[in-house]
Short mmCIF file of C-alpha atoms and ligand atoms in Angstrom, two decimals:
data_model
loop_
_atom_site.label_atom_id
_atom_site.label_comp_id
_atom_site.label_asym_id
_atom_site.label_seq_id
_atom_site.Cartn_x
_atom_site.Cartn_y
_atom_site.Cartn_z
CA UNK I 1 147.56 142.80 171.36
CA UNK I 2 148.85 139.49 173.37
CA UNK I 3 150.37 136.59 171.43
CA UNK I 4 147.51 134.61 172.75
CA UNK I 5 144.91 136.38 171.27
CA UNK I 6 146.78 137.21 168.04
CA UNK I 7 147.13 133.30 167.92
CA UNK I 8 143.18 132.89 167.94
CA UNK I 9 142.36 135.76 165.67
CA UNK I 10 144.98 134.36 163.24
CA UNK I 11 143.61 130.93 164.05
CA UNK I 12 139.56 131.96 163.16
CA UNK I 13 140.34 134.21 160.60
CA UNK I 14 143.70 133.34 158.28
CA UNK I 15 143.73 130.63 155.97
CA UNK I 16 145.59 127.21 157.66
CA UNK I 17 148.27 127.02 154.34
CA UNK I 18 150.91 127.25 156.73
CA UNK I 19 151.59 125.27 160.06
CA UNK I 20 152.90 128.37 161.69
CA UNK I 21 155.12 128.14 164.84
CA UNK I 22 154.06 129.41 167.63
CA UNK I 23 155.77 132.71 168.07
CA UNK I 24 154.72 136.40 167.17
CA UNK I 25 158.10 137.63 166.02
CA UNK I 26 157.56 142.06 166.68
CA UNK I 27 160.68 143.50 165.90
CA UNK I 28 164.29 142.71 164.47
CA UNK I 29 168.16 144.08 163.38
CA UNK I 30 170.66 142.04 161.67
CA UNK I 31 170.29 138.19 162.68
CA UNK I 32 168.22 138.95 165.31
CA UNK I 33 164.50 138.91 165.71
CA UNK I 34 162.61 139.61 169.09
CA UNK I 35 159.51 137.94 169.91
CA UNK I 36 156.33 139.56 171.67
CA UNK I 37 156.99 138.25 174.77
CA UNK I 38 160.28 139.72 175.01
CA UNK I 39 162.68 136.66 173.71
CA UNK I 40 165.94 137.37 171.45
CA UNK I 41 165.89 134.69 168.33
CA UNK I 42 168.78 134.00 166.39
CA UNK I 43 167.44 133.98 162.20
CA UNK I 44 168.72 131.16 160.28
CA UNK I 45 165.94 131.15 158.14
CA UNK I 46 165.64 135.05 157.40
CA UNK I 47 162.09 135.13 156.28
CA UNK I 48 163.36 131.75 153.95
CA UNK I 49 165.61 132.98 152.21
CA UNK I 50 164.15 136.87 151.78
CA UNK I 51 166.08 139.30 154.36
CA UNK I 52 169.33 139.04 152.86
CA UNK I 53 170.70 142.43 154.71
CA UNK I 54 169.06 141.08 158.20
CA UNK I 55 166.37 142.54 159.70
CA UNK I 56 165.56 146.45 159.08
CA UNK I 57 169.41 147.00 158.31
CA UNK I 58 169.40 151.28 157.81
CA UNK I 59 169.88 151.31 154.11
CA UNK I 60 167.02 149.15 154.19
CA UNK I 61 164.43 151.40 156.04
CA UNK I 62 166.28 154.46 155.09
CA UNK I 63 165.13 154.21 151.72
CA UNK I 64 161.64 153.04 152.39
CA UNK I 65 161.11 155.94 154.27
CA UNK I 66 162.84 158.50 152.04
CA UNK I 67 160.70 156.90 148.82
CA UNK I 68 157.48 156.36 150.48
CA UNK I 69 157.41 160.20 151.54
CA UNK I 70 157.74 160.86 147.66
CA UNK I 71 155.97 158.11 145.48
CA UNK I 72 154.98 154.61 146.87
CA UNK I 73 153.52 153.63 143.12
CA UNK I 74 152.38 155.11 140.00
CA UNK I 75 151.93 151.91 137.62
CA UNK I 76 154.24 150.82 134.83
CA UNK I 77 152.24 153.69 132.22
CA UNK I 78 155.37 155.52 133.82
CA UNK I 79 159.26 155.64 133.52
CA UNK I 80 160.16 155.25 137.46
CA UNK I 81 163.26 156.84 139.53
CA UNK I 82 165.54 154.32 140.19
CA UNK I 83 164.04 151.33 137.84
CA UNK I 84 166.73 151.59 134.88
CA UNK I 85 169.25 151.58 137.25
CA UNK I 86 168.33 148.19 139.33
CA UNK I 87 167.85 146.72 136.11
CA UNK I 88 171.27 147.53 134.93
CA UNK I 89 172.87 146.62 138.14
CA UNK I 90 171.38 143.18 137.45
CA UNK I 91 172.23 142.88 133.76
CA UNK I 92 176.20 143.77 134.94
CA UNK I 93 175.88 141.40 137.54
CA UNK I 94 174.52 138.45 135.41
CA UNK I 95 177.81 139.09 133.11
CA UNK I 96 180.44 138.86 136.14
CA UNK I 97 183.38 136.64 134.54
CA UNK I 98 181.51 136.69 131.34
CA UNK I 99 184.70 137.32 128.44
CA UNK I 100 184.24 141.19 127.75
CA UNK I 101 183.72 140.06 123.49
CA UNK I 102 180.72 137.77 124.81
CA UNK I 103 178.90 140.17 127.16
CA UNK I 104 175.44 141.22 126.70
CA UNK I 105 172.63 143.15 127.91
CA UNK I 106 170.19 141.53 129.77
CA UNK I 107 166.62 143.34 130.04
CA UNK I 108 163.91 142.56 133.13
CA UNK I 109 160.78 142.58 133.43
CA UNK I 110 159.91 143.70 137.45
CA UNK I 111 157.42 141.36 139.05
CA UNK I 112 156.02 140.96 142.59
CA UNK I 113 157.00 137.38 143.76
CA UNK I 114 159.21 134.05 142.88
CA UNK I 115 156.02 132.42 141.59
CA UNK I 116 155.48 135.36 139.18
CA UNK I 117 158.70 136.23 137.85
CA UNK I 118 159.19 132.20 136.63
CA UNK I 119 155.42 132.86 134.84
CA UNK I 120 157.15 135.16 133.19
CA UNK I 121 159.91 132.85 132.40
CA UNK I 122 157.49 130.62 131.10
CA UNK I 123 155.59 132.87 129.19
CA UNK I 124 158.47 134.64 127.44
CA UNK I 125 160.46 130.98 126.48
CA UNK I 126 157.48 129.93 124.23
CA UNK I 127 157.22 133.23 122.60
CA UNK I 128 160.08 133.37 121.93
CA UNK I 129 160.50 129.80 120.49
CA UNK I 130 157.01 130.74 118.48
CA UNK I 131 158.73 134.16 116.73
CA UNK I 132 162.28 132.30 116.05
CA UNK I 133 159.65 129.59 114.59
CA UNK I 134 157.95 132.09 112.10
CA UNK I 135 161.05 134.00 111.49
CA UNK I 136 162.34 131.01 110.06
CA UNK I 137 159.75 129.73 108.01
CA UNK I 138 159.54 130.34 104.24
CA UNK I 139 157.13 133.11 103.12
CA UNK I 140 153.39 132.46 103.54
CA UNK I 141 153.91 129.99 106.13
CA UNK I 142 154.56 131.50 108.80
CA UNK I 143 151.95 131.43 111.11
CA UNK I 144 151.58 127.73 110.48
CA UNK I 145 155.27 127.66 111.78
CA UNK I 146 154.40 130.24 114.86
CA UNK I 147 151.16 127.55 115.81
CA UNK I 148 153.19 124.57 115.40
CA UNK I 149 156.26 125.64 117.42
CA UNK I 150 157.97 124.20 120.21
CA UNK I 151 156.40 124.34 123.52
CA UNK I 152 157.37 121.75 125.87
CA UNK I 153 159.16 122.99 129.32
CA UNK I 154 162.04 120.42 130.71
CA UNK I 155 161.99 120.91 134.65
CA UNK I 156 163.34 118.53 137.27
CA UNK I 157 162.25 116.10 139.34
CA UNK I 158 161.70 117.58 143.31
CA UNK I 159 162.35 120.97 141.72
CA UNK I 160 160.18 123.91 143.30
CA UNK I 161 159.02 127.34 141.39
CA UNK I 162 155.93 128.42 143.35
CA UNK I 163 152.28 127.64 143.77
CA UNK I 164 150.59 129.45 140.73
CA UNK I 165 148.89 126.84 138.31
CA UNK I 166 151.60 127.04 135.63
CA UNK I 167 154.69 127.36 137.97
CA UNK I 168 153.03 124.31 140.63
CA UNK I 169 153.05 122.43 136.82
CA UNK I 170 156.64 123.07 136.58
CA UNK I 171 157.29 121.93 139.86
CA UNK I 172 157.84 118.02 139.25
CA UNK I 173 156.34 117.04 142.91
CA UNK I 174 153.44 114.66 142.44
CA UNK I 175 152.19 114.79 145.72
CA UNK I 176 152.16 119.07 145.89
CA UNK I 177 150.56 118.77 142.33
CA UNK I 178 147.62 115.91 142.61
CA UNK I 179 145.05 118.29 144.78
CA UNK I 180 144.58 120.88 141.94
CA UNK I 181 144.36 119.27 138.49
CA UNK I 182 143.86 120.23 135.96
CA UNK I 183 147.49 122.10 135.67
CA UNK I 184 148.51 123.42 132.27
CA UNK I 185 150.44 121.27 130.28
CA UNK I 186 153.74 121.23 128.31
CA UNK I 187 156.09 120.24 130.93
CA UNK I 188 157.91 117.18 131.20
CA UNK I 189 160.53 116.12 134.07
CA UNK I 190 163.83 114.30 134.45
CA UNK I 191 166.30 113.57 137.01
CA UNK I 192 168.55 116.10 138.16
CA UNK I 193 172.35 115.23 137.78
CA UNK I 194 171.63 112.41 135.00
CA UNK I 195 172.85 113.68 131.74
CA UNK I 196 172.11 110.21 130.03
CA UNK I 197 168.39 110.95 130.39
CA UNK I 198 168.10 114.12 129.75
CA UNK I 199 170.30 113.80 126.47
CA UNK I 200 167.30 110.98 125.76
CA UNK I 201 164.77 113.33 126.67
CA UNK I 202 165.99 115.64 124.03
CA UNK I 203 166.71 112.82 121.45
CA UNK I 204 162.94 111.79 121.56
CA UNK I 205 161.55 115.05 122.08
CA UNK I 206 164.03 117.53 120.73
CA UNK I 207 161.45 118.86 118.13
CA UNK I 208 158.98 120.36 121.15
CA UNK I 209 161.45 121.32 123.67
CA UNK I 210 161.38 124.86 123.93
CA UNK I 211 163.35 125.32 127.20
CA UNK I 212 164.89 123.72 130.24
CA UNK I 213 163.94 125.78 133.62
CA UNK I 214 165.97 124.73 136.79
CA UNK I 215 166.95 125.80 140.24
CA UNK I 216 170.80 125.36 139.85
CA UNK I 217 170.53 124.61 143.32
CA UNK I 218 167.28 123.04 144.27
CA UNK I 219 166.01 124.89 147.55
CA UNK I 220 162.94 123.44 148.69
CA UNK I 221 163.89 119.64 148.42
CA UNK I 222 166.63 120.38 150.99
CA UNK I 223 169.37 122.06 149.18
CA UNK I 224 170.76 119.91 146.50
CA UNK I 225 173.18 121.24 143.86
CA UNK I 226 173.20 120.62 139.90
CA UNK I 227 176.69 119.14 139.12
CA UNK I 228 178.40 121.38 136.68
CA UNK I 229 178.17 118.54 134.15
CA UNK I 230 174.64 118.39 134.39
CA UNK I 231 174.55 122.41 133.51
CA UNK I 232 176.78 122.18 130.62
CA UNK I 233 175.01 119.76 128.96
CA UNK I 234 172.09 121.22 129.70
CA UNK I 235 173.64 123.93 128.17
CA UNK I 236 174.60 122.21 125.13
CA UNK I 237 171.46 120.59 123.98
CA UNK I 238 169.46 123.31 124.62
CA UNK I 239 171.82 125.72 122.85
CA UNK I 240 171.80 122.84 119.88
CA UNK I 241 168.37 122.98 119.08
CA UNK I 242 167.89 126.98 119.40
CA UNK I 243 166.07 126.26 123.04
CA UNK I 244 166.52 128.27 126.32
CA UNK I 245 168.38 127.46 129.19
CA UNK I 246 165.79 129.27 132.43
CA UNK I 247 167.73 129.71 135.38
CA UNK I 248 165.35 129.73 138.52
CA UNK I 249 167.51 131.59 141.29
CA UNK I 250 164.44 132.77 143.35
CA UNK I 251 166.65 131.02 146.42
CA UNK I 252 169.74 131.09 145.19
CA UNK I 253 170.21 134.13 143.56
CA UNK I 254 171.59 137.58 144.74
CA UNK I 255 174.49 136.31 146.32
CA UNK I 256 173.47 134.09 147.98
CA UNK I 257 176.20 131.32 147.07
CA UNK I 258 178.73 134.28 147.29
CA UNK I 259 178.30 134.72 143.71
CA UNK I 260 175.88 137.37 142.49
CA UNK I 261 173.87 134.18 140.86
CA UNK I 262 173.73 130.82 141.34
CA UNK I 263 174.65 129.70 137.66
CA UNK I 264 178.25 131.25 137.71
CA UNK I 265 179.37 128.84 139.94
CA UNK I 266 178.98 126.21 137.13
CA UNK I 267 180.22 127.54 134.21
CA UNK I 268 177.34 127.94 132.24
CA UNK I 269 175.51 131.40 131.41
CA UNK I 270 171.95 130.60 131.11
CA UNK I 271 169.25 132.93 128.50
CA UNK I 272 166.60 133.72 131.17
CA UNK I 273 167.39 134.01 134.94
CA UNK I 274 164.34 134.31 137.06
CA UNK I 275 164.81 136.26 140.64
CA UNK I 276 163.11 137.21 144.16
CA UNK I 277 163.12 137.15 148.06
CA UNK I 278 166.75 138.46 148.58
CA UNK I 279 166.56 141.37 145.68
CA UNK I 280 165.29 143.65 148.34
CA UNK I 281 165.21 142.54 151.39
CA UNK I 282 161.97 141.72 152.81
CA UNK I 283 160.23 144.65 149.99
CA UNK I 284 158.28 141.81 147.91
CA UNK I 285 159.68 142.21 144.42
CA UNK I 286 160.85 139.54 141.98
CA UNK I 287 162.37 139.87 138.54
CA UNK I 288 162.33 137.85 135.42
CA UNK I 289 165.84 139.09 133.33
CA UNK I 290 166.67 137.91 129.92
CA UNK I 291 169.28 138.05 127.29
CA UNK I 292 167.92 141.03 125.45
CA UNK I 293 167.99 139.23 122.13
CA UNK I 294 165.44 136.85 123.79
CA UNK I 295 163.72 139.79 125.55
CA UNK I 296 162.95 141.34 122.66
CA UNK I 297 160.36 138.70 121.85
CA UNK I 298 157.66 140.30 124.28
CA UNK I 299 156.08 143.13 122.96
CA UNK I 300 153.49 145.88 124.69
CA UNK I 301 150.23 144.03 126.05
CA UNK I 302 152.21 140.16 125.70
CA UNK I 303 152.81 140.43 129.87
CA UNK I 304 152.22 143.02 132.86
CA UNK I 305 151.49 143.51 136.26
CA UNK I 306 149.78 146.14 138.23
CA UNK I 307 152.24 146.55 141.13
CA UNK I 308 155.25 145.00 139.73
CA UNK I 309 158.55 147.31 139.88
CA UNK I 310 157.15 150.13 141.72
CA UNK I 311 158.62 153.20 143.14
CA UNK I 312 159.33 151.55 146.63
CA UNK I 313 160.16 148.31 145.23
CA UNK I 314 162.70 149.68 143.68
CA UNK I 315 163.97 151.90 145.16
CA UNK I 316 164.70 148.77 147.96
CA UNK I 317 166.17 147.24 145.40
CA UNK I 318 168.64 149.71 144.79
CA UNK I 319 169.54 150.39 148.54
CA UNK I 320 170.17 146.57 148.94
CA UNK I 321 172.64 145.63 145.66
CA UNK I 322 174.29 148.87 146.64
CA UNK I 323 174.64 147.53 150.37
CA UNK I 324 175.61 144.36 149.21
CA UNK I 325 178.21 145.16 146.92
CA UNK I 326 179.48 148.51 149.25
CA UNK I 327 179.81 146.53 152.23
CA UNK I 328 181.88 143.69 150.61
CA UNK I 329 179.15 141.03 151.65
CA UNK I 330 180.19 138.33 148.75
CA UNK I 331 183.35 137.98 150.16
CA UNK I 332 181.53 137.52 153.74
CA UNK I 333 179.09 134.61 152.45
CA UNK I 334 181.73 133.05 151.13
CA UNK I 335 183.34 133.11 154.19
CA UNK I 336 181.00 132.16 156.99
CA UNK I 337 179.41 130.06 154.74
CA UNK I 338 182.59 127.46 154.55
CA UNK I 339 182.59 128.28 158.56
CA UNK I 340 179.01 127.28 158.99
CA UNK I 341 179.27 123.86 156.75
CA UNK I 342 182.90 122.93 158.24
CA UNK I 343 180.71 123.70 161.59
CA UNK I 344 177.67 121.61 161.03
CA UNK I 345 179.42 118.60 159.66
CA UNK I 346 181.48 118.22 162.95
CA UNK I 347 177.88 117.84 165.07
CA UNK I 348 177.65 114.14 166.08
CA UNK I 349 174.05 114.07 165.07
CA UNK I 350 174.85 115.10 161.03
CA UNK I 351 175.34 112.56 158.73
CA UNK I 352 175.64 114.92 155.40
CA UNK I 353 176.09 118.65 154.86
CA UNK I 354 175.63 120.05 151.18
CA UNK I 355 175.55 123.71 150.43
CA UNK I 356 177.15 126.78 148.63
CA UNK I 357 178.09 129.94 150.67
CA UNK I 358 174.70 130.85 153.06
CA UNK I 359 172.91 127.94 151.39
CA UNK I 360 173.10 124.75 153.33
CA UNK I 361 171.69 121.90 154.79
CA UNK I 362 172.34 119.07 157.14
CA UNK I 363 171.07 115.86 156.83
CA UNK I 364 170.20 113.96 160.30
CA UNK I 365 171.14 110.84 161.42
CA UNK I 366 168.35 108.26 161.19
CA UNK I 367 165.50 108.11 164.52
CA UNK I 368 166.41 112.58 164.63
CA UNK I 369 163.44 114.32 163.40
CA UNK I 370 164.17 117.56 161.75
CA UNK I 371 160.57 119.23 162.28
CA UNK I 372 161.05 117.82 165.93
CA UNK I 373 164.29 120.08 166.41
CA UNK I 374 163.01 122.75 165.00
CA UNK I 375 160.46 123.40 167.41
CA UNK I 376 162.66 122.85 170.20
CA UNK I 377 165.63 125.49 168.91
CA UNK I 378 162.69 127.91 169.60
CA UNK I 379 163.29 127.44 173.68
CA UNK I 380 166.48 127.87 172.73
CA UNK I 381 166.58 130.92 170.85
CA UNK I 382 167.17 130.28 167.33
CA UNK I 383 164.90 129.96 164.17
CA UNK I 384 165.32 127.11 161.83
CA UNK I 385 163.90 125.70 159.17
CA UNK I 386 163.40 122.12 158.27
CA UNK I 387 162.90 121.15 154.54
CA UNK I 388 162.07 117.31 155.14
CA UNK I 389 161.78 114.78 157.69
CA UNK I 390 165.63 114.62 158.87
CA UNK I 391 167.00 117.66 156.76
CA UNK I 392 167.39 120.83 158.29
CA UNK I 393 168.45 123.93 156.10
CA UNK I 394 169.72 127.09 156.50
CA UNK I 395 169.32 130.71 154.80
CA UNK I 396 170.23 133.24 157.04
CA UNK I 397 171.29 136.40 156.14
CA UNK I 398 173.84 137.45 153.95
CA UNK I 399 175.50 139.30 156.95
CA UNK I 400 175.42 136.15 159.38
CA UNK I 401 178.80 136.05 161.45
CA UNK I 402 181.19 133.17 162.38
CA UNK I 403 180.04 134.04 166.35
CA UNK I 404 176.30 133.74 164.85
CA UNK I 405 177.48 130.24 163.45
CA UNK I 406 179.15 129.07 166.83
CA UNK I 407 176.14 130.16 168.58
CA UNK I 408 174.06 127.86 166.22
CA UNK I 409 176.43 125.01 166.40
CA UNK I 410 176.17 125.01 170.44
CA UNK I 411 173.07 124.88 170.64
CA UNK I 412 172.11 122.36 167.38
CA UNK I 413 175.00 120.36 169.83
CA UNK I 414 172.60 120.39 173.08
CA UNK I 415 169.42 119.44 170.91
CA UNK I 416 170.84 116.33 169.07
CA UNK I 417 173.29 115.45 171.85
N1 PLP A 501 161.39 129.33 142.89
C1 PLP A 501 162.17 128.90 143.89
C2 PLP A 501 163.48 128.25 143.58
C3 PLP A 501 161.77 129.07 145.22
O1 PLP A 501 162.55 128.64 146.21
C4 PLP A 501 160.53 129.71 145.48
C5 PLP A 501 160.06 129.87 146.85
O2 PLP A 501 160.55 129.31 147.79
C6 PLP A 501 159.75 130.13 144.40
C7 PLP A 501 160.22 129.93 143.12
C8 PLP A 501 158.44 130.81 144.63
O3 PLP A 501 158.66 132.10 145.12
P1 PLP A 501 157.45 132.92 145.76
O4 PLP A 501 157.05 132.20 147.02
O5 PLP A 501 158.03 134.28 146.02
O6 PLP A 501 156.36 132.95 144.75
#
């Protein structure tokens, strides 16, 4: 079928949620995509964020095909090949320069999506603050203690964690959250970066705070970074009063700063870090990992999923932190990322760049749309992205070259010359 009738079928027949562009994007390797009528496309958006190896790299599809010829799911009644050994990967990776005396295991709970694994988050932080509650409390009161518990959820203003009820709640954006009251409650926002109020915040409302959840790197908004102050002290209060510290690195997780997570580049280790698109690739699978002292707090029937963790989830999973860490790609983000930003900030049209390894944006000078030059990279071969009216960010893959950077630096060059 033609792009112009897949455009009308889609058009009739698919909900309008997304303003798609108008390309039918048929096949891919690496940073490249090809469209239906033939065109090569450079990826700097990678499926936002998701196709950290590049398009159908060979470890990839290799095991895809290898697992889906011998189980594609059974349903989490079962122990599953492959599934204790993802989640260990993870809970080694989340204590990378963690003092060997103060390492722990971390346990996960295998979801589907972003959205899902920080329901989890959310789910498990005021259980948990509900059992430490009634453990607590004297004999005879405690399920007075386990009712009265704290609950609230400090999140951050412009901070994104999907479009489910509880997580669009969480996601301090007014104008994304008006349309669909009533949202559940117990979440409260503050600035990102300003200590002063959220050491108020926790002053007056210390007693019901049961967790902070942040991006420590906010994606969405157009790629703005906690300071490392702001993470230790988040660290601190939350640590004072017994409260979790929920690390959402849906975006910039998985190496995608360089670092296996987003939080080590602040020192700070967080209780809960919540994970997705780059995990596997383009597979959908998210995770929700957790100190295990604070996993331990769900029991059998608290949380589940149907789909969550399967055999070919995981199984991707596998394939792609074993590509990532066998083909050396940290070192490579870290690398091309410094490229790209040293790159971008030398375009006469760029007024700010702000990023960690292959998370970046440019800001635009004023009168230069963003959405504008998006569409026109199209004609010139390269997908973008723009978060905002003059910010344009990048999340290509985690294999993106310096020649893939120069290429996007020409032609960003022609468009805002
Ligand atoms: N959290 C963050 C930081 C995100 O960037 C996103 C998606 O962009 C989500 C959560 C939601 O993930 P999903 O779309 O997979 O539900």
């Amino acid at each position: 079928m033609g792009f112009a009738e897949q455009r009308a079928l889609e058009s009739e027949y698919v909900m309008g949620t997304f303003a798609r562009k108008p390309v039918q994007l048929v096949e891919g390797a690496g940073m490249r995509v090809v469209d239906s009528e033939g065109n090569q496309l450079l990826d700097f958006i990678a499926g936002i964020g998701v196709c950290s190896l590049g398009h159908c790299h060979p470890s990839l599809v290799n095991a895809l095909c290898e697992q889906a010829h011998k189980l594609v799911h059974v349903s989490n009644y079962y122990y599953i090949e492959n599934r204790g050994e993802v989640a260990k990967m993870v809970s080694d990776l989340m204590n990378v320069g963690v003092e060997e005396a103060d390492q722990e295991v971390w346990q996960s709970f295998f979801s589907n999506s972003g959205a899902e694994s920080n329901e989890c988050a959310i789910k498990l932080s005021r259980l948990y603050a509900r059992k430490r509650a009634a453990a607590q409390a004297e004999p005879g009161k405690q399920a007075q203690a386990f009712a009265a518990a704290p609950r609230t959820i400090v999140v951050m203003e412009r901070s994104f964690h999907g479009r489910t009820l509880a997580t669009l709640a969480a996601t301090a954006q007014p104008v994304k959250q008006e349309a669909f009251m009533p949202l559940p409650d117990g979440f409260v926002a503050t600035p990102l970066n300003d200590i002063a109020a959220l050491e108020q915040l926790f002053e007056q409302q210390g007693d019901s705070i049961c967790a902070i959840m942040l991006e420590p790197i906010q994606g969405e908004s157009g790629v703005h970074p906690a300071t490392p102050e702001f993470m230790q002290a988040a660290r601190r209060l939350t640590a004072e009063r017994g409260a979790l510290l929920v690390c959402d690195e849906v975006q910039c997780g998985i190496f995608r700063t360089g670092k296996p997570f987003g939080f080590q580049n602040f020192g700070v280790v967080p209780d809960i870090v919540t994970i997705a698109k780059g995990v596997a690739s383009g597979f959908p699978m998210g995770m929700c990992a957790a100190r295990a002292s604070v996993a331990a707090a769900f029991e059998p029937g608290d949380h589940g999923t149907t789909f969550g963790g399967s055999n070919l989830a995981v199984s991707s999973a596998l394939a792609v932190l074993r590509t990532i860490r066998d083909e050396a790609i940290a070192e490579n983000v870290l690398r091309v990322g410094a490229y790209m930003r040293e790159r971008l900030a030398s375009l006469p049209g760029v007024v700010e760049v702000r990023g960690f390894g292959l998370m970046n944006a440019a800001d635009l000078r004023e009168g230069v749309s963003a959405p504008d030059v998006v569409s026109r990279a199209l004609g010139k071969g390269l997908l973008l992205n723009a978060t905002g009216p003059s910010t344009l960010r990048f999340l290509p893959p985690l294999i993106c070259t310096e020649a893939d950077v120069d290429a996007l630096v020409e032609a960003l060059g022609e468009l805002l010359g």
